[in-house]
């Protein structure tokens, strides 16, 4: 209970934990997937799992944008910087993600490629304005929260006629990925991954709203509760999921009403729709090819599309064979099932993507020591 | 990168830009994704953009949680850089 007692709402946390212990049916196992890396992080950081009864389990999902980007695309980014000599602008989290042969952006940079860490697409535009004689590419990654900023950047580039700026689009979508997981043989036929419900993303949902989850709550008969990122939000949402399961309901509920509405941010959605369109399919690290799960730049903005401006060579990406990230991202395995975990692979020297970002399951396991034996279970204490 | 910080709008500029202030750090951010922001409003900042408006209470809760988790300083540093 260390982290929770330190937290100022410890009293409330105990009340919610108590309700969970009371209401979770002892004759039943509950498996809830938190799609979003932000929730994975909160669950580990605050020891939320320790407050749960033994039959309530969290399955970590693929909602970490850094973890799901396939090696090919990292290799492409390295190629842009090294072979095409562009100034490649990237969010910080991407820098250490290993590509083929452990080659990452940070290694390419150390070898002389002009790779710049930016905080925002606005910084990338500024770099393009300041370097009119150089090609500047923004390495765009992320789910529905980083897509609107990319859309704004492309609109600004077009309005200004910023001819040396392009965007390498790797934006992916949350709902198709959740649907894909539910359709996978691991969940449907083999039963190796048990999912009784989902903790829905916080910030992603603030943009897309809660409505897009309705179809798979209905189709797959799984409850979804949109959950805020605070530990108390996660606990309250878990309680709401337990209640739905107990009552045989499968609805979309919204715990995070202080931010998320049914429709989401319509202004952001309109901008995204103006600039981007669906890709027929996109490869996700760990999930494989997922239909209609990513975006590409519309024809009207084609001149700012890095994939059109630069001829990228097709790649045969190679992952480290013993890295279990693909299974971990699908909830099939745990980081501790990987032979490299904590020995060869650590946050300082990540072998796979799940160890790079603080939202990756391997990094969360490692940082908060949840893998060590004899972790106290304090569900009893919460009663 | 997935984290987002609530900050108070202290100045409005042309081109849908604003200056926000957080723990003494001032930063120019874009308001292109939100409507009707006035000085004094709290907005959730994500990769240099206001993603939506938040209530002052919500802002305070989130910041306290992030300070508790030891991530606030790092995020502010990233935002300031
Ligand atoms: S510990 Fe490292 S090598 Fe093993 S699955 Fe995680 S990221 Fe991959």
XYZ file of C-alpha atoms in Angstrom, chain A residues 3 6-9 38 41 45-46 63-66 91-93 118-123 125 141-142 145-146 148-150 152-153 156 203 206-207 229-233 256 258-259 265 267-268 271 359 368, chain B residues 1-5 15-17 27-36 44-55 57-58 60-71 75 77-81:
100
model
C 2.232 4.329 -2.940
C 1.263 8.331 0.325
C -1.305 9.537 -2.105
C -3.485 12.225 -0.635
C -6.751 10.496 -1.389
C -0.647 5.659 -19.571
C 2.209 3.247 -16.041
C 3.578 3.357 -10.323
C 0.876 3.327 -7.683
C -1.496 1.321 -26.435
C 2.037 2.681 -26.377
C 2.745 4.438 -29.682
C 6.458 3.858 -29.417
C 9.594 13.265 -30.475
C 12.015 12.273 -27.732
C 10.479 8.876 -26.977
C 11.489 18.277 -30.863
C 8.745 18.783 -28.331
C 6.119 19.817 -30.844
C 5.296 19.923 -34.550
C 5.584 23.689 -34.143
C 9.316 23.259 -33.432
C 8.050 23.942 -38.649
C 3.964 8.919 -34.597
C 1.200 8.333 -32.125
C -3.813 12.716 -29.461
C -0.755 13.489 -31.585
C -4.393 16.730 -34.605
C -1.072 18.548 -33.966
C 0.311 16.888 -37.109
C -2.296 21.588 -37.868
C 1.372 21.500 -38.905
C 0.346 25.666 -41.650
C -6.710 11.503 -23.676
C -11.018 13.268 -25.155
C -10.320 13.689 -28.878
C -5.085 8.448 -15.612
C -5.130 8.961 -11.866
C -4.836 5.798 -9.793
C -8.237 6.498 -8.296
C -9.733 6.744 -11.777
C -13.665 10.276 -17.015
C -14.683 15.582 -16.391
C -12.823 15.510 -19.701
C -13.169 17.318 -29.725
C -12.621 20.787 -34.030
C -9.670 18.410 -33.803
C -8.854 19.084 -38.911
C 4.587 3.352 -20.974
C 8.711 -0.467 -10.364
C 4.968 11.682 -24.829
C 1.523 10.472 -23.869
C 1.491 12.671 -20.822
C -0.338 15.936 -20.903
C 0.024 18.844 -18.501
C -2.419 33.015 -35.066
C -4.184 31.032 -32.343
C -1.113 31.015 -30.137
C 5.691 28.445 -22.888
C 4.120 29.424 -26.199
C 1.590 26.860 -27.263
C -1.035 26.558 -29.981
C -4.760 26.982 -29.424
C -5.564 25.649 -32.905
C -7.454 22.656 -31.486
C -9.685 24.461 -28.979
C -12.258 27.235 -29.074
C -13.182 30.184 -26.887
C -4.392 20.461 -21.119
C -1.113 20.784 -22.994
C 0.024 17.907 -25.175
C 3.030 18.168 -27.520
C 2.741 21.952 -27.664
C -0.999 22.144 -28.271
C -3.959 22.742 -25.995
C -5.987 19.543 -26.349
C -8.955 20.763 -24.351
C -10.018 23.071 -21.588
C -9.940 21.755 -18.020
C -11.492 23.005 -14.825
C -9.957 21.697 -9.844
C -9.124 19.085 -12.424
C -4.893 20.935 -9.565
C -5.678 17.238 -9.062
C -3.695 16.210 -12.114
C -0.684 18.311 -11.190
C -0.675 16.965 -7.621
C -0.826 13.431 -8.959
C 2.007 14.052 -11.378
C 4.152 15.702 -8.699
C 3.479 12.674 -6.503
C 4.502 10.325 -9.278
C 7.723 12.274 -9.746
C 7.030 12.955 -13.410
C 7.613 16.994 -18.127
C 11.672 20.441 -18.343
C 10.681 18.835 -21.644
C 8.058 21.502 -22.204
C 10.488 24.299 -21.361
C 13.262 23.075 -23.628
